[in-house]
mmCIF file of C-alpha atoms and ligand atoms in Angstrom:
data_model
loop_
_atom_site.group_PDB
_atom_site.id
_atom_site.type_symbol
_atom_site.label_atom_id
_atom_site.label_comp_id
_atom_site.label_asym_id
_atom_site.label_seq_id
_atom_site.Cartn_x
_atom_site.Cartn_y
_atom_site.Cartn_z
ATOM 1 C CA UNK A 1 3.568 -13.400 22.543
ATOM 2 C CA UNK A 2 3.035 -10.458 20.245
ATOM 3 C CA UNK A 3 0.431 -10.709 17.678
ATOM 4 C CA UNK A 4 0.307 -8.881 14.229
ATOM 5 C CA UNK A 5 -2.893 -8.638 12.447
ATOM 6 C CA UNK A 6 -2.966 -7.220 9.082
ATOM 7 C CA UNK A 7 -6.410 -5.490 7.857
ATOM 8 C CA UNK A 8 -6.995 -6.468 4.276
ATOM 9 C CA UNK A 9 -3.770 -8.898 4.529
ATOM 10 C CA UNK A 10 -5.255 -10.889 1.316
ATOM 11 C CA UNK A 11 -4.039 -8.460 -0.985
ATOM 12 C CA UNK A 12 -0.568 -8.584 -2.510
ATOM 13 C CA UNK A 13 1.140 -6.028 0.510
ATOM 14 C CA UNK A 14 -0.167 -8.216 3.226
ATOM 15 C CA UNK A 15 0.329 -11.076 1.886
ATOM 16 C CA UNK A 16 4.673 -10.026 0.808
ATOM 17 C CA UNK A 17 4.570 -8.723 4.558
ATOM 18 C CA UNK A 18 3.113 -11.812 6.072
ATOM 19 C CA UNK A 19 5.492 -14.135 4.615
ATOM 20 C CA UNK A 20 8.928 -12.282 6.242
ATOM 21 C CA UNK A 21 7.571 -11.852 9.351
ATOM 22 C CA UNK A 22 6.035 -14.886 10.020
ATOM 23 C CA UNK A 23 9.247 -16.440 10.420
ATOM 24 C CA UNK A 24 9.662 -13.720 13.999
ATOM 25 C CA UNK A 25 6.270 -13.966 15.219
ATOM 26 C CA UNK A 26 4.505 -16.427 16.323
ATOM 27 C CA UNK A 27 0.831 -15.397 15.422
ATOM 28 C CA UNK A 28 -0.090 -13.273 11.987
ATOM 29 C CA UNK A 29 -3.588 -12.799 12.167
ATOM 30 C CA UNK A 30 -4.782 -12.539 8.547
ATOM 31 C CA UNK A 31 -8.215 -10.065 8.035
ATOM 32 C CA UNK A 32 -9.759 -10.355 5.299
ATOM 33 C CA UNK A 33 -13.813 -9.164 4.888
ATOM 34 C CA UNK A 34 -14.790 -12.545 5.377
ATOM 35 C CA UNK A 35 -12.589 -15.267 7.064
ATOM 36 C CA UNK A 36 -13.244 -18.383 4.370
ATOM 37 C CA UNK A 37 -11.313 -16.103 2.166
ATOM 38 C CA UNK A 38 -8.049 -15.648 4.141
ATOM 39 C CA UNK A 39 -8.134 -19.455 4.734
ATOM 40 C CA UNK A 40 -8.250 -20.197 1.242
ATOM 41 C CA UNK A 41 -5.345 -17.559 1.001
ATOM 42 C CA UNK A 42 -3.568 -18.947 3.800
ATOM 43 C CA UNK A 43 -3.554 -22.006 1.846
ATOM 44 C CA UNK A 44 -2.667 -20.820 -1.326
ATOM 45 C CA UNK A 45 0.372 -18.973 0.363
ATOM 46 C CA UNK A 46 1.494 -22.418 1.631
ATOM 47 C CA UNK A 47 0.829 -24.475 -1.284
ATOM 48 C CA UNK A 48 2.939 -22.186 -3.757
ATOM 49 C CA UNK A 49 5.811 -21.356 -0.687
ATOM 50 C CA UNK A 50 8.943 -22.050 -2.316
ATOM 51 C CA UNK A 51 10.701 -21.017 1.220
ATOM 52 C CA UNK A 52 11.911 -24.168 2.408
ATOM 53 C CA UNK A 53 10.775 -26.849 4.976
ATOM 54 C CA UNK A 54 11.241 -24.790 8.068
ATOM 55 C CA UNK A 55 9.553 -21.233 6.526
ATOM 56 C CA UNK A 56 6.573 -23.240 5.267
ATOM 57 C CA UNK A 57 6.416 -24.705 8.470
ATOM 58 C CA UNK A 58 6.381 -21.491 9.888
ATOM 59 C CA UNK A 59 3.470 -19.843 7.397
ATOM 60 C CA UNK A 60 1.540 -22.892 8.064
ATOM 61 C CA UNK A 61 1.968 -22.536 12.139
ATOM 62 C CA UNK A 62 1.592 -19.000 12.551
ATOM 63 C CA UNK A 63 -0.792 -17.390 10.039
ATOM 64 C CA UNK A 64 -3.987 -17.550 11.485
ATOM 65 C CA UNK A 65 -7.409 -16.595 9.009
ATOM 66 C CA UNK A 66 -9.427 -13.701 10.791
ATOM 67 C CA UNK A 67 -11.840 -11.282 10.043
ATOM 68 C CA UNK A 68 -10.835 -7.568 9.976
ATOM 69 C CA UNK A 69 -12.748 -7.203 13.113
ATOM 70 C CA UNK A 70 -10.748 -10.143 15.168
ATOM 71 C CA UNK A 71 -7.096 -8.185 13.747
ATOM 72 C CA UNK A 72 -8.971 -5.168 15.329
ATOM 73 C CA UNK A 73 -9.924 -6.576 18.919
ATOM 74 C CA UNK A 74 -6.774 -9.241 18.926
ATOM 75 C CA UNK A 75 -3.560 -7.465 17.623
ATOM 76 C CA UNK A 76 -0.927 -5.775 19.373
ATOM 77 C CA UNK A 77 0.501 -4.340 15.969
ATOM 78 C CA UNK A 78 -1.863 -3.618 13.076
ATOM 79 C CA UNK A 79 -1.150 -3.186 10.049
ATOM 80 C CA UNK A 80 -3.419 -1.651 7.554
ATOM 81 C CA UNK A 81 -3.047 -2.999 4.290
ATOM 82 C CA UNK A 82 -6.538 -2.193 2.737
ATOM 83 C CA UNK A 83 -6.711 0.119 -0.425
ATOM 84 C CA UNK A 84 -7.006 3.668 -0.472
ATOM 85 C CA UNK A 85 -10.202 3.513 -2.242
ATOM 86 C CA UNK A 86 -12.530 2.535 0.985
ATOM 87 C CA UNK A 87 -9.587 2.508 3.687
ATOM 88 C CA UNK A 88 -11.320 5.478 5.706
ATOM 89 C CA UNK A 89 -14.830 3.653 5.434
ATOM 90 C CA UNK A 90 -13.433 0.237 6.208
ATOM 91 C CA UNK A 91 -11.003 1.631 9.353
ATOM 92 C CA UNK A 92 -14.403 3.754 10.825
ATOM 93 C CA UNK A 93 -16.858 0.582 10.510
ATOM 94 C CA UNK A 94 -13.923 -1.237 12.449
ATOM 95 C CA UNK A 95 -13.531 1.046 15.001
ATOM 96 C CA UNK A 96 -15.688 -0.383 17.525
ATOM 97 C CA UNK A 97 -13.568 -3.232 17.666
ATOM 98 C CA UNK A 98 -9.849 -1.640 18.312
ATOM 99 C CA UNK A 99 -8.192 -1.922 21.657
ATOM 100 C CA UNK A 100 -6.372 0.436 23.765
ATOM 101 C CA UNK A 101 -2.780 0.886 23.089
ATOM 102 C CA UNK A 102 -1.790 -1.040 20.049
ATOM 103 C CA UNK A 103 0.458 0.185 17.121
ATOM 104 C CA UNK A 104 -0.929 0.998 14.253
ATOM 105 C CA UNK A 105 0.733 1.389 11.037
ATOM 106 C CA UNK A 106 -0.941 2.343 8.326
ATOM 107 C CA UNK A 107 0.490 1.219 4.674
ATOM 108 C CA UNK A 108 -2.052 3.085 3.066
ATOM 109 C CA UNK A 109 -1.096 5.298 -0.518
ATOM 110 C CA UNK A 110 -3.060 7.221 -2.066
ATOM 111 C CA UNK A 111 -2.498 6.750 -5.663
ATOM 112 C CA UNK A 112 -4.807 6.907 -9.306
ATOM 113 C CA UNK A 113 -3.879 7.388 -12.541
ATOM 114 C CA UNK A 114 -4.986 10.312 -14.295
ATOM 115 C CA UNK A 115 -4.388 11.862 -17.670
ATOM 116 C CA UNK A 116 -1.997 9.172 -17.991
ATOM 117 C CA UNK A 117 0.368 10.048 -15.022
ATOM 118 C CA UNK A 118 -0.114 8.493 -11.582
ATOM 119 C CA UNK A 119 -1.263 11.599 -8.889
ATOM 120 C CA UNK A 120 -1.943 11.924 -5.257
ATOM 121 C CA UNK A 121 -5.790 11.961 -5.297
ATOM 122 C CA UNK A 122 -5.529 13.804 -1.417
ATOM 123 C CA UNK A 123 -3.496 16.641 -3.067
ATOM 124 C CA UNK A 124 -5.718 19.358 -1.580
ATOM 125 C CA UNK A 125 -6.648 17.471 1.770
ATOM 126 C CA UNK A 126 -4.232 18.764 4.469
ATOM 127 C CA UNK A 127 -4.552 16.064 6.114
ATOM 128 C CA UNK A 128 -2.841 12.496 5.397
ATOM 129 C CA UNK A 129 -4.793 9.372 5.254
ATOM 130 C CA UNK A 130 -3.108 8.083 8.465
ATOM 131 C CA UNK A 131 -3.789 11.169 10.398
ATOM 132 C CA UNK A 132 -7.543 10.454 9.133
ATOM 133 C CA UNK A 133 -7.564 6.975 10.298
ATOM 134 C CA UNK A 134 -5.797 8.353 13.663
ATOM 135 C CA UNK A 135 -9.411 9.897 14.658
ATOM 136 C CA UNK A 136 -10.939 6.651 14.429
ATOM 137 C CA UNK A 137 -8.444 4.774 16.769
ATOM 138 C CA UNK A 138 -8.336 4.768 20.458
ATOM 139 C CA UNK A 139 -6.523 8.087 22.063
ATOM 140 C CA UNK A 140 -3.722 5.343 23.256
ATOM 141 C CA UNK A 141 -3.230 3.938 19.799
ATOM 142 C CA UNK A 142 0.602 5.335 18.288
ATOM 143 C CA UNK A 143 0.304 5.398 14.913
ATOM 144 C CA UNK A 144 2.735 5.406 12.125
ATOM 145 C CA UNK A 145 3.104 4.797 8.373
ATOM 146 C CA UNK A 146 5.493 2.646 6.765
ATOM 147 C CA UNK A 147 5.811 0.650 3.219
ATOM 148 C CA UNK A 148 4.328 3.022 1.127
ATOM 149 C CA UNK A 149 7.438 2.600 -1.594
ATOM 150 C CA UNK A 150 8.041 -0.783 -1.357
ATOM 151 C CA UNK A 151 6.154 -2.680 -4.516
ATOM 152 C CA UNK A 152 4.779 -6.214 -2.758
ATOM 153 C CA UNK A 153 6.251 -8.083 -5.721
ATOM 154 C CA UNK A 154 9.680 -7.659 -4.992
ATOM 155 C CA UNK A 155 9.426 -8.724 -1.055
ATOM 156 C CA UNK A 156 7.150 -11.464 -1.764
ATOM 157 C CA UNK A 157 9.441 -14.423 -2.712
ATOM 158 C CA UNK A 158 12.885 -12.979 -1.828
ATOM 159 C CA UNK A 159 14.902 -13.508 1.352
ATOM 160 C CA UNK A 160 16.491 -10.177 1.004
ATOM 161 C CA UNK A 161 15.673 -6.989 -1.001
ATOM 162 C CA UNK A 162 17.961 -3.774 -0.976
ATOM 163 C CA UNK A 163 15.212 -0.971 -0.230
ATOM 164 C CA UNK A 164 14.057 1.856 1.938
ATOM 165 C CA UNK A 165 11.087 2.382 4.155
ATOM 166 C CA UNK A 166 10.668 5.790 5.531
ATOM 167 C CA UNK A 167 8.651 5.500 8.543
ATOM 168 C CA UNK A 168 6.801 8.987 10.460
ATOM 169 C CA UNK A 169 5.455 7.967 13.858
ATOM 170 C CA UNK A 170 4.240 9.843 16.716
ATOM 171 C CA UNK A 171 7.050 10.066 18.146
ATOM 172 C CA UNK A 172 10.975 8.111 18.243
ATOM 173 C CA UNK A 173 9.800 5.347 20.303
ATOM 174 C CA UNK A 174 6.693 4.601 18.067
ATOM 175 C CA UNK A 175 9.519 4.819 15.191
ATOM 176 C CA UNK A 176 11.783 2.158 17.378
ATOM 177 C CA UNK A 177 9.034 -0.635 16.856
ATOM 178 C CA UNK A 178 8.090 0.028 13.342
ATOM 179 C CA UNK A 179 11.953 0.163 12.567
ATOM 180 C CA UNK A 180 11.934 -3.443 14.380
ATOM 181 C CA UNK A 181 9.203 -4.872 12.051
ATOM 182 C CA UNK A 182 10.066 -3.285 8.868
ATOM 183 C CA UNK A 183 13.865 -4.578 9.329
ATOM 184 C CA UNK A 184 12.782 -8.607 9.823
ATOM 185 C CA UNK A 185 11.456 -8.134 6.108
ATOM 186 C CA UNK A 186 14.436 -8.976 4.444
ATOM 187 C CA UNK A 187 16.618 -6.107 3.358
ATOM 188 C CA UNK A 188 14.410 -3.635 4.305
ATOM 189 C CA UNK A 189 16.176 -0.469 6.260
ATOM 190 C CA UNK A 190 13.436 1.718 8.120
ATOM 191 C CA UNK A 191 14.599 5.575 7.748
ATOM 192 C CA UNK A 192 12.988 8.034 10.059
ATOM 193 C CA UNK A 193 10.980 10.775 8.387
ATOM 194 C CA UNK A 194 9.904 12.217 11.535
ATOM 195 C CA UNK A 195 6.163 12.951 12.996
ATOM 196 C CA UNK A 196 2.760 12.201 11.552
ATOM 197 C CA UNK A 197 2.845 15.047 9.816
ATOM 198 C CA UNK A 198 5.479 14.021 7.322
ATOM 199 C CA UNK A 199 3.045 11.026 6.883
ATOM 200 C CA UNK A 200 1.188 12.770 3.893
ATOM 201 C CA UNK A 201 4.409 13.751 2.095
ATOM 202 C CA UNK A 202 5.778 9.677 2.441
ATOM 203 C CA UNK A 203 2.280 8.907 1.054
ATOM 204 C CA UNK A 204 2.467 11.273 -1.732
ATOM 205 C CA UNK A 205 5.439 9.402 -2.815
ATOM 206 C CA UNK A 206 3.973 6.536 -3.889
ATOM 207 C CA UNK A 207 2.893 8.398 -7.144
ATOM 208 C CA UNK A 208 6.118 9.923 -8.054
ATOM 209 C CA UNK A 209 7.297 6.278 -7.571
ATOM 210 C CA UNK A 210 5.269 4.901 -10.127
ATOM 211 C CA UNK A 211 5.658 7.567 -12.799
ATOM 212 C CA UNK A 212 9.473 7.113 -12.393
ATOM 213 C CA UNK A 213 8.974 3.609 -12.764
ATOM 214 C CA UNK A 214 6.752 3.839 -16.076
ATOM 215 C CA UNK A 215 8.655 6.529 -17.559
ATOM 216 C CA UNK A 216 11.677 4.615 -16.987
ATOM 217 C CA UNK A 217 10.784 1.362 -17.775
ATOM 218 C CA UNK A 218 11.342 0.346 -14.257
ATOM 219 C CA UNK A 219 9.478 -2.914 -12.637
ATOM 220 C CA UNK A 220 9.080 -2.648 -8.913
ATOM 221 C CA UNK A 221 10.525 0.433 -8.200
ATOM 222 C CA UNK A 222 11.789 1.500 -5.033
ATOM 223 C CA UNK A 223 13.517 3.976 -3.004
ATOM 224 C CA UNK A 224 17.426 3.312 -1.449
ATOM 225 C CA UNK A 225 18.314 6.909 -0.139
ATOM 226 C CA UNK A 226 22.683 6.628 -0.235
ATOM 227 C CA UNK A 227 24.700 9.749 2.096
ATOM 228 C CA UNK A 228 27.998 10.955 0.292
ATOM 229 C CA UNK A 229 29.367 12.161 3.205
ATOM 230 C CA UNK A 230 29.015 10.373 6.476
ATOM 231 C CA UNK A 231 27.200 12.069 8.876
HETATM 232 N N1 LIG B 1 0.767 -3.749 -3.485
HETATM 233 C C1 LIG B 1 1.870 -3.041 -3.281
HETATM 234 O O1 LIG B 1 2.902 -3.274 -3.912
HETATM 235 C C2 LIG B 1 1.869 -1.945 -2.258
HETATM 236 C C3 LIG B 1 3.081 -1.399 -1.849
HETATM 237 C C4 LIG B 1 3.089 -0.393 -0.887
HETATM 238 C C5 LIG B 1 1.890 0.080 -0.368
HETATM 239 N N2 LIG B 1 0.716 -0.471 -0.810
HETATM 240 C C6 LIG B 1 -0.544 0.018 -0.240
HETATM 241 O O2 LIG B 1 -0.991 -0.999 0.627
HETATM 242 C C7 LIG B 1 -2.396 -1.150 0.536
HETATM 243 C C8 LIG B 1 -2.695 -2.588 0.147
HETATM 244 O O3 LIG B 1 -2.219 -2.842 -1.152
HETATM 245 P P1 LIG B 1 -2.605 -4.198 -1.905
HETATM 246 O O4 LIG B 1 -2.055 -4.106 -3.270
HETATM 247 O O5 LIG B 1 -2.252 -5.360 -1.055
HETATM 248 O O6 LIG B 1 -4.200 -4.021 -1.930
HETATM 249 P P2 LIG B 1 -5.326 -4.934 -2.545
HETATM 250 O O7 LIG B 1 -4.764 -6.236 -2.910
HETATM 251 O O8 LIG B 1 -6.010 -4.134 -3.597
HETATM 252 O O9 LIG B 1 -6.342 -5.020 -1.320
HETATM 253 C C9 LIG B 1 -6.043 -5.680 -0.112
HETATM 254 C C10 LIG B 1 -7.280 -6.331 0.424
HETATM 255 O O10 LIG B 1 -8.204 -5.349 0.879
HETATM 256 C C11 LIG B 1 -9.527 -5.893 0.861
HETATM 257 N N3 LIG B 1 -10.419 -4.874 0.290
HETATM 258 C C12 LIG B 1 -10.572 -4.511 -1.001
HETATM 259 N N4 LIG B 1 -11.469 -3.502 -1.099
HETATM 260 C C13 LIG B 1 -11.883 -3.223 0.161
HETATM 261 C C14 LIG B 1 -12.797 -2.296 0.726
HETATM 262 N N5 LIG B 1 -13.485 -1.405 -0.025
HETATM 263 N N6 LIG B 1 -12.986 -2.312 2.070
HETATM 264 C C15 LIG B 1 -12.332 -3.192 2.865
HETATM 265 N N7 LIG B 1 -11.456 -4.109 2.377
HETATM 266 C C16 LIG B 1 -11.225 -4.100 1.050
HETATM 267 C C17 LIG B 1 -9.476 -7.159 0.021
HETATM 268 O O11 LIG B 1 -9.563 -8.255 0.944
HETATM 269 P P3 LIG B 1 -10.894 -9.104 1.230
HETATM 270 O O12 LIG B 1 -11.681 -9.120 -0.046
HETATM 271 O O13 LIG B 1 -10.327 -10.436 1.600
HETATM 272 O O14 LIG B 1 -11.573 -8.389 2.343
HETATM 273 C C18 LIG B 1 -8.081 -7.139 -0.588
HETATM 274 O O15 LIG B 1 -7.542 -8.428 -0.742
HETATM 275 C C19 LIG B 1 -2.886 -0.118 -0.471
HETATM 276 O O16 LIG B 1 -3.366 1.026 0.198
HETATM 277 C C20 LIG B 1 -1.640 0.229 -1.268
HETATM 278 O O17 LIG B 1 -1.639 1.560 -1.728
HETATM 279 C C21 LIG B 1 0.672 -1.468 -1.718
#
C-alpha cells in the first residue's frame, strides 16, 4: 500500500489535493504542526463533502491526521504543501525525520505582492526553492515540483477540471510517478518541463499567473498549453 503524506495538508492546496486522490489511495496522511488540528480538518472536510456516499466514505477511511514529522518518517510520496514564507525552515527542522528513497514533490511558489503586482520574491536566488529543500532530503530522495499553477479552489469540489501541471523531476522516471498522481486529480494533464532546474522557472510562474488573473479579471486562473500542429 502506498502512502501519501502531505506537509502542511490543512491549507487550501492540500486539502483540494487530498480530496481527488483519496479516492486511489488508500492512506493520505494529513501533517499539519499539530495533529488535533488536521483531525478537526479531517472532519470538517467530511462534514461539508458534497462527493457522494462512496467518496465520503473514502475521505473518511483513508485520510489519516498526522503531524508533519509522521508524513516525514511514514510516506512513500510527500507532498509539500506548506507556504513559501517558512517552507525552507519548516522542511530543515523536519529533516531528521525523512526516509530513504521517497518522492518528494514540492508544490511550493514563491509569490508576494509588491507595488501592487504579484513578483517572484527568489528573483535573484539561482537556485529554486525545491532545489533548496533537495539539500535537506536524503541523497535517495527524487524530487520534483508540480501544482504550482493550479489555484486549490477550482480542484477542490470538482470531479474534473481542464488544466495543466508542468512537472520538472530529476529525471523521466521521477516525472512517470508525479504524472501518475497529478492525473487521478480530475482533469489534470501533467506536462514535462524537464530537470530540476526548470523547477525555478515553473515556480516563477505562479506570479505571472496571478497578475494575468487580476489584470484580467480572471478567478482561478490556470494554465492549458494547446499544440497547433501535432507533433
Ligand atoms: N492555494 C493554492 O491555490 C495553491 C496553488 C498552487 C500552489 N500553491 C502553493 O502550495 C503551498 C500551500 O498553499 P496553501 O494555500 O494550501 O497554503 P496555506 O493554506 O497558507 O498553508 C498550508 C498549511 O501550512 C501550515 N503552515 C503555515 N505556516 C507555516 C509555517 N511557517 N511553517 C510550517 N507550516 C506552516 C499550516 O498548517 P498547520 O497550522 O496545520 O500546521 C497551513 O494550514 C504554498 O507554497 C502555495 O504557494 C498553492
Amino acid at each position: 500500500m502506498i502512502t501519501i503524506g502531505i506537509l502542511g495538508g490543512t491549507g487550501d492546496l492540500g486539502n483540494a489535493l487530498a480530496i481527488h486522490l483519496c479516492k486511489y489511495y488508500e492512506k493520505i496522511l494529513i501533517g499539519s504542526r499539530l495533529k488535533e488540528r488536521a483531525a478537526r480538518v479531517i472532519d470538517d472536510l467530511i462534514s461539508r463533502s458534497a462527493m457522494g456516499e462512496d467518496a465520503t466514505r473514502k475521505l473518511k477511511e483513508h485520510l489519516v491526521p498526522a503531524t508533519n514529522q509522521e508524513v516525514a518518517a511514514l510516506s512513500d510520496i510527500v507532498i509539500a504543501a506548506f507556504p513559501y514564507e517558512g517552507a525552507l525552515e519548516a522542511v530543515k527542522g523536519l529533516s531528521p525525520s525523512f526516509r530513504e528513497g521517497q518522492l518528494f514533490i514540492s508544490a511550493i511558489a514563491p509569490v508576494a505582492k509588491r507595488g501592487g503586482h504579484f513578483v517572484n520574491p527568489e528573483e535573484s536566488n539561482p537556485l529554486s526553492i525545491a532545489q533548496r529543500l533537495k539539500g535537506f532530503l536524503p541523497r535517495s530522495t527524487k524530487v520534483a515540483t508540480a501544482f504550482q499553477t493550479v489555484p486549490a479552489k477550482a480542484i477542490y469540489d470538482k470531479s474534473s477540471v481542464d488544466a495543466d501541471v508542468f512537472v520538472s523531476s530529476e529525471d523521466f522516471e521521477t516525472y512517470q510517478s508525479v504524472q501518475q498522481i497529478v492525473q487521478r486529480v480530475g482533469g489534470l494533464r501533467a506536462l514535462y518541463a524537464g530537470g530540476l532546474e526548470m523547477s525555478k522557472q515553473l515556480e516563477g510562474l505562479t506570479a505571472l499567473l496571478l497578475n494575468i488573473g487580476s489584470k484580467n479579471h480572471m478567478k482561478n486562473p490556470t494554465f492549458k498549453i494547446t499544440s497547433l500542429r501535432p507533433a
